[in-house]
Amino acid sequence: MSGTQDQAGIELQGAGLTIRGRVILSDLTLTLTEARIGIVGRNGSGKTSLLRLIAGLVAATAGSVQVDGVDPARDRKTMLSRLGILFQNPDHQILMPTVAEELTFGLRQMGRADAETVARAALSAEGRSHWADQPVSTLSHGQKQWLCLMSVLLMNPATILLDEPFAALDLPTEARLTRRLAALPQRLITISHAPAAVASCDRVIWLECGRVRADGPATPVLAEFTEAMARLGADDADADLSA
């Protein structure tokens, strides 16, 4: 299930996203090639929207987005082997009633005739063969997050997009997921409002009101971000994000 990092990368040129007249993202020009990239910002800053734009789940309303030279919103099938995404809430991602069916879903979309065999072999390798026919509804939040990650890894994408991957996880589950993600060969793009979650990244992008506020090595960007958040936290007002 290991993947190889595709150096062609992700290109945004003046990319923007406007929904029902509201500007969500504006004038984003980025080349994303590093192995570990973090995206930080307050709630409502556009972090999740940026991941959805990169994944092709929404189309840019201005500029362009390309993954290895392909528009992800126009060629979803090609993206299956290029990009995987892990949402904050696994219940928003899981589609099938049983564990084995969920693991085989993406493989079948890719035309894999051996989807069932591959899925059950993956479960066996993880010591979870007994999960195969279990209803997904019986899994805990952390187990559902593991299932979603396994479903993504089975499709062997070059890049995985992570939307607040540690949200609602207890400490042991967070530690296990951290180790698993750190060992992956894929490019990881992680969004979080917590600096610690992206402190080890090669590059961190700070989004503010849908625009890039800072972009560079993790240490200086996170120091600036943390200082700014501390200043905002000292103020009782939060009207600046009101729509």
PDB file of C-alpha atoms in Angstrom:
ATOM      1  CA  MET A   1       0.000   0.000   0.000  1.00  0.00           C
ATOM      2  CA  SER A   2       3.016   2.299  -0.036  1.00  0.00           C
ATOM      3  CA  GLY A   3       2.960   5.251  -2.412  1.00  0.00           C
ATOM      4  CA  THR A   4       5.626   7.327  -4.050  1.00  0.00           C
ATOM      5  CA  GLN A   5       5.684  11.067  -3.692  1.00  0.00           C
ATOM      6  CA  ASP A   6       4.878  12.681  -7.023  1.00  0.00           C
ATOM      7  CA  GLN A   7       7.266  15.592  -7.475  1.00  0.00           C
ATOM      8  CA  ALA A   8       5.124  17.271 -10.114  1.00  0.00           C
ATOM      9  CA  GLY A   9       3.114  18.746  -7.287  1.00  0.00           C
ATOM     10  CA  ILE A  10       0.090  20.964  -6.941  1.00  0.00           C
ATOM     11  CA  GLU A  11      -0.191  24.366  -8.617  1.00  0.00           C
ATOM     12  CA  LEU A  12      -2.636  27.155  -7.816  1.00  0.00           C
ATOM     13  CA  GLN A  13      -2.510  30.260 -10.002  1.00  0.00           C
ATOM     14  CA  GLY A  14      -4.638  33.161  -8.795  1.00  0.00           C
ATOM     15  CA  ALA A  15      -7.148  30.625  -7.521  1.00  0.00           C
ATOM     16  CA  GLY A  16     -10.301  31.837  -5.861  1.00  0.00           C
ATOM     17  CA  LEU A  17     -13.596  30.475  -4.602  1.00  0.00           C
ATOM     18  CA  THR A  18     -16.825  32.461  -4.316  1.00  0.00           C
ATOM     19  CA  ILE A  19     -20.032  30.776  -3.132  1.00  0.00           C
ATOM     20  CA  ARG A  20     -23.399  32.538  -3.367  1.00  0.00           C
ATOM     21  CA  GLY A  21     -21.675  35.882  -3.621  1.00  0.00           C
ATOM     22  CA  ARG A  22     -19.394  35.300  -0.637  1.00  0.00           C
ATOM     23  CA  VAL A  23     -15.645  35.273  -1.260  1.00  0.00           C
ATOM     24  CA  ILE A  24     -14.186  32.224   0.508  1.00  0.00           C
ATOM     25  CA  LEU A  25     -10.702  32.133  -1.060  1.00  0.00           C
ATOM     26  CA  SER A  26      -8.985  34.859  -3.036  1.00  0.00           C
ATOM     27  CA  ASP A  27      -5.922  35.138  -5.291  1.00  0.00           C
ATOM     28  CA  LEU A  28      -4.038  32.046  -4.098  1.00  0.00           C
ATOM     29  CA  THR A  29      -0.841  31.392  -6.036  1.00  0.00           C
ATOM     30  CA  LEU A  30       1.004  28.422  -4.567  1.00  0.00           C
ATOM     31  CA  THR A  31       3.292  25.614  -5.712  1.00  0.00           C
ATOM     32  CA  LEU A  32       3.072  22.685  -3.304  1.00  0.00           C
ATOM     33  CA  THR A  33       5.855  20.125  -3.656  1.00  0.00           C
ATOM     34  CA  GLU A  34       7.238  19.600  -0.148  1.00  0.00           C
ATOM     35  CA  ALA A  35       6.799  16.253   1.610  1.00  0.00           C
ATOM     36  CA  ARG A  36       5.042  17.741   4.643  1.00  0.00           C
ATOM     37  CA  ILE A  37       2.980  20.919   4.364  1.00  0.00           C
ATOM     38  CA  GLY A  38       0.860  22.482   7.103  1.00  0.00           C
ATOM     39  CA  ILE A  39      -1.976  24.963   6.673  1.00  0.00           C
ATOM     40  CA  VAL A  40      -3.039  26.962   9.727  1.00  0.00           C
ATOM     41  CA  GLY A  41      -5.657  29.595  10.408  1.00  0.00           C
ATOM     42  CA  ARG A  42      -8.640  30.404  12.538  1.00  0.00           C
ATOM     43  CA  ASN A  43     -12.021  28.797  12.042  1.00  0.00           C
ATOM     44  CA  GLY A  44     -13.545  30.402   8.958  1.00  0.00           C
ATOM     45  CA  SER A  45     -10.201  31.334   7.426  1.00  0.00           C
ATOM     46  CA  GLY A  46     -10.700  29.050   4.410  1.00  0.00           C
ATOM     47  CA  LYS A  47      -8.517  26.073   5.363  1.00  0.00           C
ATOM     48  CA  THR A  48     -11.037  23.319   4.633  1.00  0.00           C
ATOM     49  CA  SER A  49     -12.238  25.128   1.517  1.00  0.00           C
ATOM     50  CA  LEU A  50      -8.658  25.142   0.230  1.00  0.00           C
ATOM     51  CA  LEU A  51      -8.375  21.382   0.721  1.00  0.00           C
ATOM     52  CA  ARG A  52     -11.691  20.842  -1.046  1.00  0.00           C
ATOM     53  CA  LEU A  53     -10.468  23.035  -3.910  1.00  0.00           C
ATOM     54  CA  ILE A  54      -7.237  21.047  -4.237  1.00  0.00           C
ATOM     55  CA  ALA A  55      -9.149  17.755  -4.095  1.00  0.00           C
ATOM     56  CA  GLY A  56     -11.532  18.881  -6.836  1.00  0.00           C
ATOM     57  CA  LEU A  57     -14.579  18.596  -4.575  1.00  0.00           C
ATOM     58  CA  VAL A  58     -15.337  22.188  -5.546  1.00  0.00           C
ATOM     59  CA  ALA A  59     -14.184  24.006  -8.685  1.00  0.00           C
ATOM     60  CA  ALA A  60     -12.278  27.286  -8.586  1.00  0.00           C
ATOM     61  CA  THR A  61     -14.420  30.264  -9.556  1.00  0.00           C
ATOM     62  CA  ALA A  62     -11.279  32.252 -10.432  1.00  0.00           C
ATOM     63  CA  GLY A  63      -7.805  31.269 -11.561  1.00  0.00           C
ATOM     64  CA  SER A  64      -6.742  27.639 -11.837  1.00  0.00           C
ATOM     65  CA  VAL A  65      -5.865  24.558  -9.797  1.00  0.00           C
ATOM     66  CA  GLN A  66      -3.787  21.708 -11.213  1.00  0.00           C
ATOM     67  CA  VAL A  67      -2.562  18.464  -9.700  1.00  0.00           C
ATOM     68  CA  ASP A  68       0.264  17.047 -11.805  1.00  0.00           C
ATOM     69  CA  GLY A  69      -1.066  19.106 -14.713  1.00  0.00           C
ATOM     70  CA  VAL A  70      -4.681  17.927 -14.295  1.00  0.00           C
ATOM     71  CA  ASP A  71      -7.662  20.012 -13.155  1.00  0.00           C
ATOM     72  CA  PRO A  72      -8.948  17.956 -10.189  1.00  0.00           C
ATOM     73  CA  ALA A  73     -12.514  19.233 -10.510  1.00  0.00           C
ATOM     74  CA  ARG A  74     -12.742  18.107 -14.139  1.00  0.00           C
ATOM     75  CA  ASP A  75     -11.101  14.701 -13.857  1.00  0.00           C
ATOM     76  CA  ARG A  76     -12.184  13.073 -10.616  1.00  0.00           C
ATOM     77  CA  LYS A  77     -11.271   9.561 -11.802  1.00  0.00           C
ATOM     78  CA  THR A  78      -7.635  10.505 -12.381  1.00  0.00           C
ATOM     79  CA  MET A  79      -7.550  12.100  -8.938  1.00  0.00           C
ATOM     80  CA  LEU A  80      -8.365   8.776  -7.263  1.00  0.00           C
ATOM     81  CA  SER A  81      -4.748   7.720  -7.757  1.00  0.00           C
ATOM     82  CA  ARG A  82      -3.266  11.189  -7.198  1.00  0.00           C
ATOM     83  CA  LEU A  83      -5.054  12.560  -4.132  1.00  0.00           C
ATOM     84  CA  GLY A  84      -6.667  11.117  -1.055  1.00  0.00           C
ATOM     85  CA  ILE A  85      -8.477  13.140   1.597  1.00  0.00           C
ATOM     86  CA  LEU A  86      -9.142  12.397   5.261  1.00  0.00           C
ATOM     87  CA  PHE A  87     -11.954  14.519   6.665  1.00  0.00           C
ATOM     88  CA  GLN A  88     -12.216  15.761  10.226  1.00  0.00           C
ATOM     89  CA  ASN A  89     -15.409  13.768  10.794  1.00  0.00           C
ATOM     90  CA  PRO A  90     -15.195  10.195   9.429  1.00  0.00           C
ATOM     91  CA  ASP A  91     -18.996   9.987   9.344  1.00  0.00           C
ATOM     92  CA  HIS A  92     -18.894  12.549   6.533  1.00  0.00           C
ATOM     93  CA  GLN A  93     -16.611  10.257   4.532  1.00  0.00           C
ATOM     94  CA  ILE A  94     -17.877   6.717   5.094  1.00  0.00           C
ATOM     95  CA  LEU A  95     -20.384   5.578   2.477  1.00  0.00           C
ATOM     96  CA  MET A  96     -20.800   1.820   2.880  1.00  0.00           C
ATOM     97  CA  PRO A  97     -22.463  -0.239   5.641  1.00  0.00           C
ATOM     98  CA  THR A  98     -19.642  -2.695   6.477  1.00  0.00           C
ATOM     99  CA  VAL A  99     -15.901  -2.364   6.937  1.00  0.00           C
ATOM    100  CA  ALA A 100     -14.978  -4.572   3.952  1.00  0.00           C
ATOM    101  CA  GLU A 101     -17.439  -2.775   1.677  1.00  0.00           C
ATOM    102  CA  GLU A 102     -16.004   0.603   2.684  1.00  0.00           C
ATOM    103  CA  LEU A 103     -12.448  -0.580   1.992  1.00  0.00           C
ATOM    104  CA  THR A 104     -13.383  -1.948  -1.419  1.00  0.00           C
ATOM    105  CA  PHE A 105     -15.447   1.065  -2.533  1.00  0.00           C
ATOM    106  CA  GLY A 106     -12.578   3.231  -3.801  1.00  0.00           C
ATOM    107  CA  LEU A 107     -10.777   0.265  -5.348  1.00  0.00           C
ATOM    108  CA  ARG A 108     -13.886  -0.655  -7.314  1.00  0.00           C
ATOM    109  CA  GLN A 109     -14.147   2.941  -8.534  1.00  0.00           C
ATOM    110  CA  MET A 110     -10.620   2.477  -9.902  1.00  0.00           C
ATOM    111  CA  GLY A 111     -11.694  -0.675 -11.728  1.00  0.00           C
ATOM    112  CA  ARG A 112      -9.843  -3.118  -9.476  1.00  0.00           C
ATOM    113  CA  ALA A 113     -11.270  -6.614  -9.960  1.00  0.00           C
ATOM    114  CA  ASP A 114      -9.329  -7.818  -6.899  1.00  0.00           C
ATOM    115  CA  ALA A 115     -10.820  -5.193  -4.573  1.00  0.00           C
ATOM    116  CA  GLU A 116     -12.266  -7.720  -2.118  1.00  0.00           C
ATOM    117  CA  THR A 117      -9.035  -9.701  -1.892  1.00  0.00           C
ATOM    118  CA  VAL A 118      -6.929  -6.571  -1.405  1.00  0.00           C
ATOM    119  CA  ALA A 119      -9.246  -5.207   1.297  1.00  0.00           C
ATOM    120  CA  ARG A 120      -9.325  -8.411   3.297  1.00  0.00           C
ATOM    121  CA  ALA A 121      -5.544  -8.803   3.002  1.00  0.00           C
ATOM    122  CA  ALA A 122      -5.128  -5.269   4.355  1.00  0.00           C
ATOM    123  CA  LEU A 123      -7.363  -6.085   7.316  1.00  0.00           C
ATOM    124  CA  SER A 124      -5.395  -9.250   7.996  1.00  0.00           C
ATOM    125  CA  ALA A 125      -2.080  -7.363   7.859  1.00  0.00           C
ATOM    126  CA  GLU A 126      -3.428  -4.960  10.486  1.00  0.00           C
ATOM    127  CA  GLY A 127      -4.673  -7.766  12.738  1.00  0.00           C
ATOM    128  CA  ARG A 128      -8.287  -6.807  12.058  1.00  0.00           C
ATOM    129  CA  SER A 129      -9.607  -9.654   9.908  1.00  0.00           C
ATOM    130  CA  HIS A 130     -12.554  -9.986  12.292  1.00  0.00           C
ATOM    131  CA  TRP A 131     -13.667  -6.468  11.337  1.00  0.00           C
ATOM    132  CA  ALA A 132     -14.410  -7.325   7.718  1.00  0.00           C
ATOM    133  CA  ASP A 133     -18.150  -7.970   7.965  1.00  0.00           C
ATOM    134  CA  GLN A 134     -18.809  -5.718  10.941  1.00  0.00           C
ATOM    135  CA  PRO A 135     -21.194  -2.773  10.498  1.00  0.00           C
ATOM    136  CA  VAL A 136     -19.259   0.503  10.382  1.00  0.00           C
ATOM    137  CA  SER A 137     -21.760   1.856  12.897  1.00  0.00           C
ATOM    138  CA  THR A 138     -20.235  -0.380  15.599  1.00  0.00           C
ATOM    139  CA  LEU A 139     -16.823   1.319  15.336  1.00  0.00           C
ATOM    140  CA  SER A 140     -15.596   4.073  17.637  1.00  0.00           C
ATOM    141  CA  HIS A 141     -14.640   7.488  16.263  1.00  0.00           C
ATOM    142  CA  GLY A 142     -10.958   6.542  16.267  1.00  0.00           C
ATOM    143  CA  GLN A 143     -11.647   3.212  14.557  1.00  0.00           C
ATOM    144  CA  LYS A 144     -13.695   4.985  11.885  1.00  0.00           C
ATOM    145  CA  GLN A 145     -10.788   7.391  11.330  1.00  0.00           C
ATOM    146  CA  TRP A 146      -8.471   4.391  10.917  1.00  0.00           C
ATOM    147  CA  LEU A 147     -10.918   2.854   8.411  1.00  0.00           C
ATOM    148  CA  CYS A 148     -11.005   6.061   6.360  1.00  0.00           C
ATOM    149  CA  LEU A 149      -7.211   6.253   6.322  1.00  0.00           C
ATOM    150  CA  MET A 150      -6.941   2.614   5.225  1.00  0.00           C
ATOM    151  CA  SER A 151      -9.472   3.232   2.451  1.00  0.00           C
ATOM    152  CA  VAL A 152      -7.326   6.117   1.204  1.00  0.00           C
ATOM    153  CA  LEU A 153      -4.064   4.171   1.444  1.00  0.00           C
ATOM    154  CA  LEU A 154      -5.458   1.231  -0.522  1.00  0.00           C
ATOM    155  CA  MET A 155      -5.807   3.579  -3.502  1.00  0.00           C
ATOM    156  CA  ASN A 156      -2.100   4.458  -3.192  1.00  0.00           C
ATOM    157  CA  PRO A 157      -2.351   8.230  -3.816  1.00  0.00           C
ATOM    158  CA  ALA A 158       0.767  10.372  -4.142  1.00  0.00           C
ATOM    159  CA  THR A 159      -0.675  13.065  -1.850  1.00  0.00           C
ATOM    160  CA  ILE A 160      -2.999  12.842   1.145  1.00  0.00           C
ATOM    161  CA  LEU A 161      -4.964  15.854   2.364  1.00  0.00           C
ATOM    162  CA  LEU A 162      -5.688  15.830   6.106  1.00  0.00           C
ATOM    163  CA  ASP A 163      -8.456  17.998   7.559  1.00  0.00           C
ATOM    164  CA  GLU A 164      -7.897  18.354  11.335  1.00  0.00           C
ATOM    165  CA  PRO A 165      -6.959  14.651  11.548  1.00  0.00           C
ATOM    166  CA  PHE A 166      -6.636  14.618  15.342  1.00  0.00           C
ATOM    167  CA  ALA A 167      -9.972  16.270  16.151  1.00  0.00           C
ATOM    168  CA  ALA A 168     -12.022  14.356  18.764  1.00  0.00           C
ATOM    169  CA  LEU A 169      -9.370  11.621  19.170  1.00  0.00           C
ATOM    170  CA  ASP A 170      -8.255  10.522  22.628  1.00  0.00           C
ATOM    171  CA  LEU A 171      -4.529  10.722  23.403  1.00  0.00           C
ATOM    172  CA  PRO A 172      -3.616   7.050  22.718  1.00  0.00           C
ATOM    173  CA  THR A 173      -5.451   7.111  19.361  1.00  0.00           C
ATOM    174  CA  GLU A 174      -3.830  10.430  18.472  1.00  0.00           C
ATOM    175  CA  ALA A 175      -0.385   8.976  19.256  1.00  0.00           C
ATOM    176  CA  ARG A 176      -1.033   5.930  17.059  1.00  0.00           C
ATOM    177  CA  LEU A 177      -2.308   8.055  14.165  1.00  0.00           C
ATOM    178  CA  THR A 178       0.664  10.432  14.500  1.00  0.00           C
ATOM    179  CA  ARG A 179       3.107   7.532  14.196  1.00  0.00           C
ATOM    180  CA  ARG A 180       1.237   6.076  11.240  1.00  0.00           C
ATOM    181  CA  LEU A 181       1.133   9.343   9.332  1.00  0.00           C
ATOM    182  CA  ALA A 182       4.792  10.134  10.035  1.00  0.00           C
ATOM    183  CA  ALA A 183       5.849   6.827   8.467  1.00  0.00           C
ATOM    184  CA  LEU A 184       3.913   7.307   5.221  1.00  0.00           C
ATOM    185  CA  PRO A 185       5.861   7.978   1.992  1.00  0.00           C
ATOM    186  CA  GLN A 186       3.065  10.136   0.570  1.00  0.00           C
ATOM    187  CA  ARG A 187       3.090  13.913   0.539  1.00  0.00           C
ATOM    188  CA  LEU A 188       0.901  15.063   3.433  1.00  0.00           C
ATOM    189  CA  ILE A 189      -0.919  18.396   3.489  1.00  0.00           C
ATOM    190  CA  THR A 190      -2.377  18.925   6.953  1.00  0.00           C
ATOM    191  CA  ILE A 191      -4.757  21.675   8.012  1.00  0.00           C
ATOM    192  CA  SER A 192      -5.143  22.591  11.649  1.00  0.00           C
ATOM    193  CA  HIS A 193      -5.817  25.496  13.968  1.00  0.00           C
ATOM    194  CA  ALA A 194      -3.300  23.957  16.416  1.00  0.00           C
ATOM    195  CA  PRO A 195       0.365  24.864  15.762  1.00  0.00           C
ATOM    196  CA  ALA A 196       1.630  21.662  17.419  1.00  0.00           C
ATOM    197  CA  ALA A 197      -0.087  19.527  14.769  1.00  0.00           C
ATOM    198  CA  VAL A 198       2.054  21.008  11.976  1.00  0.00           C
ATOM    199  CA  ALA A 199       5.213  22.020  13.858  1.00  0.00           C
ATOM    200  CA  SER A 200       7.310  19.319  12.163  1.00  0.00           C
ATOM    201  CA  CYS A 201       6.211  20.228   8.629  1.00  0.00           C
ATOM    202  CA  ASP A 202       8.706  21.367   6.002  1.00  0.00           C
ATOM    203  CA  ARG A 203       6.492  24.335   5.176  1.00  0.00           C
ATOM    204  CA  VAL A 204       3.542  26.084   6.795  1.00  0.00           C
ATOM    205  CA  ILE A 205       0.984  28.351   5.099  1.00  0.00           C
ATOM    206  CA  TRP A 206      -1.091  30.694   7.263  1.00  0.00           C
ATOM    207  CA  LEU A 207      -4.488  31.560   5.829  1.00  0.00           C
ATOM    208  CA  GLU A 208      -6.416  34.589   7.021  1.00  0.00           C
ATOM    209  CA  CYS A 209      -9.793  35.538   5.522  1.00  0.00           C
ATOM    210  CA  GLY A 210      -9.163  33.346   2.477  1.00  0.00           C
ATOM    211  CA  ARG A 211      -5.744  34.821   1.653  1.00  0.00           C
ATOM    212  CA  VAL A 212      -2.163  33.814   2.419  1.00  0.00           C
ATOM    213  CA  ARG A 213      -0.963  35.790   5.442  1.00  0.00           C
ATOM    214  CA  ALA A 214       2.414  34.021   5.717  1.00  0.00           C
ATOM    215  CA  ASP A 215       4.187  31.152   3.957  1.00  0.00           C
ATOM    216  CA  GLY A 216       7.541  29.603   4.808  1.00  0.00           C
ATOM    217  CA  PRO A 217       9.420  27.323   7.224  1.00  0.00           C
ATOM    218  CA  ALA A 218       7.321  26.102  10.132  1.00  0.00           C
ATOM    219  CA  THR A 219       9.162  27.787  13.010  1.00  0.00           C
ATOM    220  CA  PRO A 220       8.897  31.467  11.978  1.00  0.00           C
ATOM    221  CA  VAL A 221       5.411  31.160  10.484  1.00  0.00           C
ATOM    222  CA  LEU A 222       4.017  29.403  13.551  1.00  0.00           C
ATOM    223  CA  ALA A 223       5.711  31.884  15.892  1.00  0.00           C
ATOM    224  CA  GLU A 224       4.026  34.762  14.047  1.00  0.00           C
ATOM    225  CA  PHE A 225       0.705  32.909  13.947  1.00  0.00           C
ATOM    226  CA  THR A 226       0.814  32.059  17.665  1.00  0.00           C
ATOM    227  CA  GLU A 227       1.644  35.636  18.613  1.00  0.00           C
ATOM    228  CA  ALA A 228      -1.229  36.969  16.493  1.00  0.00           C
ATOM    229  CA  MET A 229      -3.678  34.465  17.975  1.00  0.00           C
ATOM    230  CA  ALA A 230      -2.564  35.411  21.498  1.00  0.00           C
ATOM    231  CA  ARG A 231      -3.248  39.071  20.732  1.00  0.00           C
ATOM    232  CA  LEU A 232      -6.706  38.218  19.409  1.00  0.00           C
ATOM    233  CA  GLY A 233      -7.389  36.034  22.435  1.00  0.00           C
ATOM    234  CA  ALA A 234      -6.675  38.979  24.729  1.00  0.00           C
ATOM    235  CA  ASP A 235      -9.551  40.849  23.075  1.00  0.00           C
ATOM    236  CA  ASP A 236     -13.087  39.915  24.070  1.00  0.00           C
ATOM    237  CA  ALA A 237     -14.474  40.849  20.645  1.00  0.00           C
ATOM    238  CA  ASP A 238     -14.540  38.493  17.640  1.00  0.00           C
ATOM    239  CA  ALA A 239     -16.602  40.641  15.288  1.00  0.00           C
ATOM    240  CA  ASP A 240     -13.875  40.736  12.629  1.00  0.00           C
ATOM    241  CA  LEU A 241     -15.066  37.382  11.219  1.00  0.00           C
ATOM    242  CA  SER A 242     -18.740  38.257  11.242  1.00  0.00           C
ATOM    243  CA  ALA A 243     -20.526  38.069   7.889  1.00  0.00           C
TER     244      ALA A 243
END
